């Protein structure tokens, strides 16, 4: 190879000799630089150093094998290196030899460094081509109507999924790198002219202040930049559906993507939006309204049903019909626990079932579900551990808790239910109402990026009510919602 | 930051407290005996016999109802006494029926006893009151082989289903209301135990603090019609004028009453207009086969009107004799009276009262057969 | 919080702050308080509404002269620091007692209906903690809570259906069947139920659109008055005069008339839901008392909230004789009555002083 090259381009020996001195000096420097890079990438076995002779002398290629694809290397580096070197210079970017930090970070970002020994020049070319998974449909937020594609774990793919839906130069994406250890890339998307600048500034300020070493998923970032991190409620919307992200972008919200995480954050958002599925906009308005009501009131039912059982049985037997009460008395006659413990017991069993089911492989999970649900349920009643009416209530409330389209919200409803159960156990209906008042107050005091979380309930503008629990026909919904505080109406 | 801390504190404290209350020992539902029926029997001026029926849920027990009986002078003391007899905590949360025996109704402290229940926040409003002919305790202890539970039996019997709607279905609010409103006198259904059945026999008319008289069922229907109830029980009539005891049965669909006074307190006079609409269900008599034309129906309607006017008038006369008024006829005088309306005002008006009764019957159909 | 704005209260907030502060425990006992009028009480709330409008006008007028000051500051400005401060102390003290009165009334009611056989110490503690949580969010958070409260509790009106069905509208006649002393008696007893609108003197500086504040407050007042009117009207229809006089919590008994197949006793449900109304009323007063303490001690700290709450808690819990407590509550009521007339007095001083300055 080396020989061939000499043969093909016989350069004048004189010239070569004249520059010999200079070359020696350079050579030692080159050696040093390469050594220092080697030192920085010590014990990283997939960092490759490859010397290749070219027209412009020897070039050392440095790259991380696991971040680049062989095909890409071939097309981007090897072929141009052998044939049209000028191409490399056109696309590459010069890196200062002394800036070790930059060198390493570029290497770890999947770029290939080309070190031209003769010119003592370090250049980099982006060859990041780690294998990604292809776009598939979503498992967690599937809908019947509407597009089926979902985000993947690749930032580029995700942004592309958004950009192919909004063909507009006003759609901006700003890239940032966060996390002192993981150096994770995030991208903030918004549409200029629709987004509220103040919100954008607040969000950027918050992201700047984030001082957290490592990010494995965007939900970590989400918890760090929420208004009230102690609250059980998620204050930002999260979705893996490009269409719902685009919907909110167009409404003037800000969207954050993170490399290597599937979901995107939308902020600000409101309590009610936690119960809105993008499918509502594809359905007829009547169906959509019905479903929304179901989800919204389902949330309150799921936190109220089992506490109601406790308060009725322990404190206010008079609120139940006589016949039902006698049934309850009969079914509870052998139950050894007070109602509070009884409810906590069965709720915990449900939690265990759910948790166990979600960890198991699908086929086993199903079996366990049946075993848990039917066998434990029936057997517990038969054994007189739990009253059968409670089983019905707990099952209903467990089902209801899955109604919100956002999984985080359904987790929240489970947690909040325990607060209600305990307060019902303490003071009956009065305790429940106190807990409810707490819930309301808490929700009222929550903010999502500075905007009240309960917005459509206390509307910022009348139009918001058209897209709340009842979704009006689509023609009414042209405006931006008040929570976006969009400068455009 | 403080408020967030606060939230955490609330959660922690509530967990702690819920733990505490479990220790505090609330009586769980299964250890509570919920009294369904209560009966007062007269012993003497001061004492009464208190009987309660508590439904028994345990499938092993032979009897479905526990019945306890004590004699006492105070109701609440009686309850405490019963508690010592019972294996459970006795509560009045689900009290449904209060039975008063006739003697107690006539001589005992009815109003006071009912007021005691009315005041108790545990007791709901759905407590129905009934007078028992004979002995309340016996009625509770009686055997009703085809009924699962005396509690439900009595409650269902007194509930206003359409066919028994003639019973005035008096709950404790209604009773206290009628007792304390100078315009009204209370009425309460009368029950009688007949072998293994209980029958609604008629109604008891109260005056002042005690029961005055018992009235038959048909008159109860008149009271209800005049009180303005929209939906009435089926009415059976025997036409007495010129025909020979024709009998008919009408299902009443709608009834409207208008009572107007002449606002004159010296010569009080009422104009009562009663509209009733109904379908003719059954007819027995001469005209049975000729009721096909409009004219014949109109004739029949006329006859019914006259018959009803007469019986209403008779009933009002009877009330005048009793000096009691369950209908609230004098309300239309009170409306125009300045100052406080008292029992005496009612008596005065009632004694001088004259009336004009117009009944308008319309028979909507006579059935589907021609 | 988004309440960085100087004047965070918009029109809706004012409407519902005024409205919620008026509806509390008072309305539960209103028909009984007015029972000296017998059946003629039905339309008395309308009269109360008129009085409320008349007395509110000087409040707003005075406040509009001092756009950035609440009544505590105005007191100090007009009467001098010392007199002003001592009057403020009286106001704050009476508010604290007033608060304790409302809360202990309600809690006793809860104890007799919903939490029988239990001491109320711990429920009171929780109630107060929740109250603190609401109040610590500032006046805007209170206002929002009031709005939610209104819409959450207004469906209770549906439960009156059965009592209206059973009731007799003819009870309303004859109108005005009472004499002067009876009326004055009813006014004295009953007007307390609709107190609460005077709080506008304290949150006025936070209102965004002060020119329209009077209008908004009036809307709030009339919403409450209509609710009171419905209460008295239905009570009159449903009860006999004896019952009106002897049933203390007539609204509760109105709920008892309800018949739902799955909930037998609506009154318990209603009375526990009432906690929202109590919270919204009490939150306004607590916030005001806190502001008062701030102005007396001339500094703003959160601890004032805690101090006041602890005082209230002690007042309710400590074994003070019931008689003394009653007397204290009565006294605080009178102070609040005086507070309604107070702005007229202050207005006169304001005019006099202006004349002093001008010539």
mmCIF file with all atom_site columns, N, CA and C in Angstrom, chain A residues 424-472:
data_model
loop_
_atom_site.group_PDB
_atom_site.id
_atom_site.type_symbol
_atom_site.label_atom_id
_atom_site.label_alt_id
_atom_site.label_comp_id
_atom_site.label_asym_id
_atom_site.label_entity_id
_atom_site.label_seq_id
_atom_site.pdbx_PDB_ins_code
_atom_site.Cartn_x
_atom_site.Cartn_y
_atom_site.Cartn_z
_atom_site.occupancy
_atom_site.B_iso_or_equiv
_atom_site.pdbx_formal_charge
_atom_site.auth_seq_id
_atom_site.auth_comp_id
_atom_site.auth_asym_id
_atom_site.auth_atom_id
_atom_site.pdbx_PDB_model_num
ATOM 1   N N  . UNK A 1 424 ? -60.149 8.361  55.516 1.00 0.00 ? 424 UNK A N  1
ATOM 2   C CA . UNK A 1 424 ? -61.474 7.791  55.768 1.00 0.00 ? 424 UNK A CA 1
ATOM 3   C C  . UNK A 1 424 ? -61.422 6.882  56.986 1.00 0.00 ? 424 UNK A C  1
ATOM 4   N N  . UNK A 1 425 ? -60.314 6.173  57.124 1.00 0.00 ? 425 UNK A N  1
ATOM 5   C CA . UNK A 1 425 ? -60.179 5.318  58.291 1.00 0.00 ? 425 UNK A CA 1
ATOM 6   C C  . UNK A 1 425 ? -60.121 6.117  59.577 1.00 0.00 ? 425 UNK A C  1
ATOM 7   N N  . UNK A 1 426 ? -59.598 7.335  59.474 1.00 0.00 ? 426 UNK A N  1
ATOM 8   C CA . UNK A 1 426 ? -59.478 8.147  60.680 1.00 0.00 ? 426 UNK A CA 1
ATOM 9   C C  . UNK A 1 426 ? -60.781 8.857  61.019 1.00 0.00 ? 426 UNK A C  1
ATOM 10  N N  . UNK A 1 427 ? -61.392 9.532  60.044 1.00 0.00 ? 427 UNK A N  1
ATOM 11  C CA . UNK A 1 427 ? -62.572 10.347 60.374 1.00 0.00 ? 427 UNK A CA 1
ATOM 12  C C  . UNK A 1 427 ? -63.761 10.097 59.458 1.00 0.00 ? 427 UNK A C  1
ATOM 13  N N  . UNK A 1 428 ? -63.797 9.002  58.785 1.00 0.00 ? 428 UNK A N  1
ATOM 14  C CA . UNK A 1 428 ? -64.971 8.720  57.981 1.00 0.00 ? 428 UNK A CA 1
ATOM 15  C C  . UNK A 1 428 ? -65.159 9.703  56.843 1.00 0.00 ? 428 UNK A C  1
ATOM 16  N N  . UNK A 1 429 ? -66.400 9.977  56.543 1.00 0.00 ? 429 UNK A N  1
ATOM 17  C CA . UNK A 1 429 ? -66.711 10.878 55.436 1.00 0.00 ? 429 UNK A CA 1
ATOM 18  C C  . UNK A 1 429 ? -66.083 12.241 55.629 1.00 0.00 ? 429 UNK A C  1
ATOM 19  N N  . UNK A 1 430 ? -66.059 12.677 56.880 1.00 0.00 ? 430 UNK A N  1
ATOM 20  C CA . UNK A 1 430 ? -65.460 13.983 57.163 1.00 0.00 ? 430 UNK A CA 1
ATOM 21  C C  . UNK A 1 430 ? -63.985 13.976 56.773 1.00 0.00 ? 430 UNK A C  1
ATOM 22  N N  . UNK A 1 431 ? -63.311 12.885 57.129 1.00 0.00 ? 431 UNK A N  1
ATOM 23  C CA . UNK A 1 431 ? -61.910 12.763 56.747 1.00 0.00 ? 431 UNK A CA 1
ATOM 24  C C  . UNK A 1 431 ? -61.749 12.762 55.247 1.00 0.00 ? 431 UNK A C  1
ATOM 25  N N  . UNK A 1 432 ? -62.663 12.068 54.578 1.00 0.00 ? 432 UNK A N  1
ATOM 26  C CA . UNK A 1 432 ? -62.598 12.037 53.124 1.00 0.00 ? 432 UNK A CA 1
ATOM 27  C C  . UNK A 1 432 ? -62.741 13.427 52.537 1.00 0.00 ? 432 UNK A C  1
ATOM 28  N N  . UNK A 1 433 ? -63.673 14.184 53.099 1.00 0.00 ? 433 UNK A N  1
ATOM 29  C CA . UNK A 1 433 ? -63.891 15.530 52.573 1.00 0.00 ? 433 UNK A CA 1
ATOM 30  C C  . UNK A 1 433 ? -62.685 16.412 52.862 1.00 0.00 ? 433 UNK A C  1
ATOM 31  N N  . UNK A 1 434 ? -62.093 16.215 54.043 1.00 0.00 ? 434 UNK A N  1
ATOM 32  C CA . UNK A 1 434 ? -60.867 16.976 54.342 1.00 0.00 ? 434 UNK A CA 1
ATOM 33  C C  . UNK A 1 434 ? -59.793 16.622 53.325 1.00 0.00 ? 434 UNK A C  1
ATOM 34  N N  . UNK A 1 435 ? -59.663 15.332 53.067 1.00 0.00 ? 435 UNK A N  1
ATOM 35  C CA . UNK A 1 435 ? -58.642 14.914 52.110 1.00 0.00 ? 435 UNK A CA 1
ATOM 36  C C  . UNK A 1 435 ? -58.960 15.488 50.732 1.00 0.00 ? 435 UNK A C  1
ATOM 37  N N  . UNK A 1 436 ? -60.235 15.513 50.420 1.00 0.00 ? 436 UNK A N  1
ATOM 38  C CA . UNK A 1 436 ? -60.638 16.056 49.129 1.00 0.00 ? 436 UNK A CA 1
ATOM 39  C C  . UNK A 1 436 ? -60.307 17.543 49.062 1.00 0.00 ? 436 UNK A C  1
ATOM 40  N N  . UNK A 1 437 ? -60.575 18.236 50.153 1.00 0.00 ? 437 UNK A N  1
ATOM 41  C CA . UNK A 1 437 ? -60.242 19.660 50.196 1.00 0.00 ? 437 UNK A CA 1
ATOM 42  C C  . UNK A 1 437 ? -58.738 19.842 50.058 1.00 0.00 ? 437 UNK A C  1
ATOM 43  N N  . UNK A 1 438 ? -57.993 18.935 50.685 1.00 0.00 ? 438 UNK A N  1
ATOM 44  C CA . UNK A 1 438 ? -56.541 19.020 50.532 1.00 0.00 ? 438 UNK A CA 1
ATOM 45  C C  . UNK A 1 438 ? -56.153 18.833 49.073 1.00 0.00 ? 438 UNK A C  1
ATOM 46  N N  . UNK A 1 439 ? -56.774 17.824 48.453 1.00 0.00 ? 439 UNK A N  1
ATOM 47  C CA . UNK A 1 439 ? -56.452 17.524 47.059 1.00 0.00 ? 439 UNK A CA 1
ATOM 48  C C  . UNK A 1 439 ? -56.720 18.741 46.180 1.00 0.00 ? 439 UNK A C  1
ATOM 49  N N  . UNK A 1 440 ? -57.895 19.334 46.387 1.00 0.00 ? 440 UNK A N  1
ATOM 50  C CA . UNK A 1 440 ? -58.276 20.483 45.587 1.00 0.00 ? 440 UNK A CA 1
ATOM 51  C C  . UNK A 1 440 ? -57.285 21.632 45.813 1.00 0.00 ? 440 UNK A C  1
ATOM 52  N N  . UNK A 1 441 ? -57.001 21.889 47.078 1.00 0.00 ? 441 UNK A N  1
ATOM 53  C CA . UNK A 1 441 ? -56.078 22.980 47.381 1.00 0.00 ? 441 UNK A CA 1
ATOM 54  C C  . UNK A 1 441 ? -54.720 22.711 46.759 1.00 0.00 ? 441 UNK A C  1
ATOM 55  N N  . UNK A 1 442 ? -54.292 21.473 46.905 1.00 0.00 ? 442 UNK A N  1
ATOM 56  C CA . UNK A 1 442 ? -52.981 21.138 46.364 1.00 0.00 ? 442 UNK A CA 1
ATOM 57  C C  . UNK A 1 442 ? -52.959 21.346 44.863 1.00 0.00 ? 442 UNK A C  1
ATOM 58  N N  . UNK A 1 443 ? -54.002 20.880 44.203 1.00 0.00 ? 443 UNK A N  1
ATOM 59  C CA . UNK A 1 443 ? -54.051 21.048 42.755 1.00 0.00 ? 443 UNK A CA 1
ATOM 60  C C  . UNK A 1 443 ? -54.110 22.522 42.383 1.00 0.00 ? 443 UNK A C  1
ATOM 61  N N  . UNK A 1 444 ? -54.850 23.286 43.196 1.00 0.00 ? 444 UNK A N  1
ATOM 62  C CA . UNK A 1 444 ? -54.963 24.712 42.897 1.00 0.00 ? 444 UNK A CA 1
ATOM 63  C C  . UNK A 1 444 ? -53.621 25.402 43.054 1.00 0.00 ? 444 UNK A C  1
ATOM 64  N N  . UNK A 1 445 ? -52.827 24.913 43.983 1.00 0.00 ? 445 UNK A N  1
ATOM 65  C CA . UNK A 1 445 ? -51.566 25.597 44.227 1.00 0.00 ? 445 UNK A CA 1
ATOM 66  C C  . UNK A 1 445 ? -50.458 25.113 43.308 1.00 0.00 ? 445 UNK A C  1
ATOM 67  N N  . UNK A 1 446 ? -50.698 24.019 42.620 1.00 0.00 ? 446 UNK A N  1
ATOM 68  C CA . UNK A 1 446 ? -49.668 23.528 41.710 1.00 0.00 ? 446 UNK A CA 1
ATOM 69  C C  . UNK A 1 446 ? -49.569 24.436 40.496 1.00 0.00 ? 446 UNK A C  1
ATOM 70  N N  . UNK A 1 447 ? -48.349 24.535 40.008 1.00 0.00 ? 447 UNK A N  1
ATOM 71  C CA . UNK A 1 447 ? -48.137 25.276 38.773 1.00 0.00 ? 447 UNK A CA 1
ATOM 72  C C  . UNK A 1 447 ? -47.416 24.387 37.800 1.00 0.00 ? 447 UNK A C  1
ATOM 73  N N  . UNK A 1 448 ? -47.683 24.638 36.544 1.00 0.00 ? 448 UNK A N  1
ATOM 74  C CA . UNK A 1 448 ? -46.902 23.959 35.538 1.00 0.00 ? 448 UNK A CA 1
ATOM 75  C C  . UNK A 1 448 ? -46.194 25.054 34.761 1.00 0.00 ? 448 UNK A C  1
ATOM 76  N N  . UNK A 1 449 ? -44.933 25.164 34.963 1.00 0.00 ? 449 UNK A N  1
ATOM 77  C CA . UNK A 1 449 ? -44.130 26.213 34.340 1.00 0.00 ? 449 UNK A CA 1
ATOM 78  C C  . UNK A 1 449 ? -44.747 27.591 34.612 1.00 0.00 ? 449 UNK A C  1
ATOM 79  N N  . UNK A 1 450 ? -45.170 27.791 35.847 1.00 0.00 ? 450 UNK A N  1
ATOM 80  C CA . UNK A 1 450 ? -45.677 29.106 36.217 1.00 0.00 ? 450 UNK A CA 1
ATOM 81  C C  . UNK A 1 450 ? -47.136 29.327 35.908 1.00 0.00 ? 450 UNK A C  1
ATOM 82  N N  . UNK A 1 451 ? -47.766 28.402 35.173 1.00 0.00 ? 451 UNK A N  1
ATOM 83  C CA . UNK A 1 451 ? -49.199 28.562 34.918 1.00 0.00 ? 451 UNK A CA 1
ATOM 84  C C  . UNK A 1 451 ? -49.957 27.624 35.835 1.00 0.00 ? 451 UNK A C  1
ATOM 85  N N  . UNK A 1 452 ? -51.101 28.095 36.340 1.00 0.00 ? 452 UNK A N  1
ATOM 86  C CA . UNK A 1 452 ? -51.843 27.251 37.271 1.00 0.00 ? 452 UNK A CA 1
ATOM 87  C C  . UNK A 1 452 ? -52.214 25.914 36.634 1.00 0.00 ? 452 UNK A C  1
ATOM 88  N N  . UNK A 1 453 ? -52.063 24.874 37.414 1.00 0.00 ? 453 UNK A N  1
ATOM 89  C CA . UNK A 1 453 ? -52.277 23.523 36.927 1.00 0.00 ? 453 UNK A CA 1
ATOM 90  C C  . UNK A 1 453 ? -53.751 23.252 36.668 1.00 0.00 ? 453 UNK A C  1
ATOM 91  N N  . UNK A 1 454 ? -54.605 23.940 37.400 1.00 0.00 ? 454 UNK A N  1
ATOM 92  C CA . UNK A 1 454 ? -56.043 23.677 37.278 1.00 0.00 ? 454 UNK A CA 1
ATOM 93  C C  . UNK A 1 454 ? -56.687 24.555 36.216 1.00 0.00 ? 454 UNK A C  1
ATOM 94  N N  . UNK A 1 455 ? -55.914 25.004 35.249 1.00 0.00 ? 455 UNK A N  1
ATOM 95  C CA . UNK A 1 455 ? -56.384 26.068 34.391 1.00 0.00 ? 455 UNK A CA 1
ATOM 96  C C  . UNK A 1 455 ? -57.788 25.956 33.797 1.00 0.00 ? 455 UNK A C  1
ATOM 97  N N  . UNK A 1 456 ? -58.150 24.895 33.129 1.00 0.00 ? 456 UNK A N  1
ATOM 98  C CA . UNK A 1 456 ? -59.475 24.988 32.486 1.00 0.00 ? 456 UNK A CA 1
ATOM 99  C C  . UNK A 1 456 ? -60.607 25.066 33.492 1.00 0.00 ? 456 UNK A C  1
ATOM 100 N N  . UNK A 1 457 ? -60.350 24.654 34.727 1.00 0.00 ? 457 UNK A N  1
ATOM 101 C CA . UNK A 1 457 ? -61.417 24.739 35.728 1.00 0.00 ? 457 UNK A CA 1
ATOM 102 C C  . UNK A 1 457 ? -61.614 26.187 36.142 1.00 0.00 ? 457 UNK A C  1
ATOM 103 N N  . UNK A 1 458 ? -60.505 26.891 36.257 1.00 0.00 ? 458 UNK A N  1
ATOM 104 C CA . UNK A 1 458 ? -60.589 28.331 36.456 1.00 0.00 ? 458 UNK A CA 1
ATOM 105 C C  . UNK A 1 458 ? -60.049 28.924 35.174 1.00 0.00 ? 458 UNK A C  1
ATOM 106 N N  . UNK A 1 459 ? -60.911 29.119 34.210 1.00 0.00 ? 459 UNK A N  1
ATOM 107 C CA . UNK A 1 459 ? -60.408 29.341 32.861 1.00 0.00 ? 459 UNK A CA 1
ATOM 108 C C  . UNK A 1 459 ? -59.664 30.669 32.706 1.00 0.00 ? 459 UNK A C  1
ATOM 109 N N  . UNK A 1 460 ? -58.625 30.634 31.903 1.00 0.00 ? 460 UNK A N  1
ATOM 110 C CA . UNK A 1 460 ? -57.940 31.872 31.565 1.00 0.00 ? 460 UNK A CA 1
ATOM 111 C C  . UNK A 1 460 ? -58.728 32.580 30.476 1.00 0.00 ? 460 UNK A C  1
ATOM 112 N N  . UNK A 1 461 ? -59.418 31.809 29.700 1.00 0.00 ? 461 UNK A N  1
ATOM 113 C CA . UNK A 1 461 ? -60.317 32.413 28.727 1.00 0.00 ? 461 UNK A CA 1
ATOM 114 C C  . UNK A 1 461 ? -61.470 31.464 28.469 1.00 0.00 ? 461 UNK A C  1
ATOM 115 N N  . UNK A 1 462 ? -62.574 32.039 28.036 1.00 0.00 ? 462 UNK A N  1
ATOM 116 C CA . UNK A 1 462 ? -63.796 31.247 27.942 1.00 0.00 ? 462 UNK A CA 1
ATOM 117 C C  . UNK A 1 462 ? -63.648 30.099 26.957 1.00 0.00 ? 462 UNK A C  1
ATOM 118 N N  . UNK A 1 463 ? -62.853 30.313 25.913 1.00 0.00 ? 463 UNK A N  1
ATOM 119 C CA . UNK A 1 463 ? -62.713 29.291 24.880 1.00 0.00 ? 463 UNK A CA 1
ATOM 120 C C  . UNK A 1 463 ? -62.162 27.982 25.398 1.00 0.00 ? 463 UNK A C  1
ATOM 121 N N  . UNK A 1 464 ? -61.424 28.050 26.502 1.00 0.00 ? 464 UNK A N  1
ATOM 122 C CA . UNK A 1 464 ? -60.853 26.828 27.049 1.00 0.00 ? 464 UNK A CA 1
ATOM 123 C C  . UNK A 1 464 ? -61.918 25.815 27.422 1.00 0.00 ? 464 UNK A C  1
ATOM 124 N N  . UNK A 1 465 ? -63.064 26.330 27.810 1.00 0.00 ? 465 UNK A N  1
ATOM 125 C CA . UNK A 1 465 ? -64.112 25.428 28.270 1.00 0.00 ? 465 UNK A CA 1
ATOM 126 C C  . UNK A 1 465 ? -64.641 24.558 27.131 1.00 0.00 ? 465 UNK A C  1
ATOM 127 N N  . UNK A 1 466 ? -64.411 25.019 25.903 1.00 0.00 ? 466 UNK A N  1
ATOM 128 C CA . UNK A 1 466 ? -64.894 24.228 24.778 1.00 0.00 ? 466 UNK A CA 1
ATOM 129 C C  . UNK A 1 466 ? -64.056 22.980 24.585 1.00 0.00 ? 466 UNK A C  1
ATOM 130 N N  . UNK A 1 467 ? -62.858 22.992 25.103 1.00 0.00 ? 467 UNK A N  1
ATOM 131 C CA . UNK A 1 467 ? -61.997 21.826 24.951 1.00 0.00 ? 467 UNK A CA 1
ATOM 132 C C  . UNK A 1 467 ? -61.657 21.286 26.327 1.00 0.00 ? 467 UNK A C  1
ATOM 133 N N  . UNK A 1 468 ? -62.658 21.184 27.172 1.00 0.00 ? 468 UNK A N  1
ATOM 134 C CA . UNK A 1 468 ? -62.364 20.667 28.504 1.00 0.00 ? 468 UNK A CA 1
ATOM 135 C C  . UNK A 1 468 ? -63.004 19.297 28.662 1.00 0.00 ? 468 UNK A C  1
ATOM 136 N N  . UNK A 1 469 ? -63.854 19.154 29.640 1.00 0.00 ? 469 UNK A N  1
ATOM 137 C CA . UNK A 1 469 ? -64.428 17.824 29.854 1.00 0.00 ? 469 UNK A CA 1
ATOM 138 C C  . UNK A 1 469 ? -65.322 17.451 28.675 1.00 0.00 ? 469 UNK A C  1
ATOM 139 N N  . UNK A 1 470 ? -65.964 18.464 28.138 1.00 0.00 ? 470 UNK A N  1
ATOM 140 C CA . UNK A 1 470 ? -66.733 18.226 26.925 1.00 0.00 ? 470 UNK A CA 1
ATOM 141 C C  . UNK A 1 470 ? -65.933 18.786 25.759 1.00 0.00 ? 470 UNK A C  1
ATOM 142 N N  . UNK A 1 471 ? -65.698 17.962 24.771 1.00 0.00 ? 471 UNK A N  1
ATOM 143 C CA . UNK A 1 471 ? -64.980 18.464 23.606 1.00 0.00 ? 471 UNK A CA 1
ATOM 144 C C  . UNK A 1 471 ? -65.997 18.917 22.578 1.00 0.00 ? 471 UNK A C  1
ATOM 145 N N  . UNK A 1 472 ? -65.927 20.195 22.255 1.00 0.00 ? 472 UNK A N  1
ATOM 146 C CA . UNK A 1 472 ? -66.861 20.728 21.287 1.00 0.00 ? 472 UNK A CA 1
ATOM 147 C C  . UNK A 1 472 ? -66.474 20.251 19.891 1.00 0.00 ? 472 UNK A C  1
#
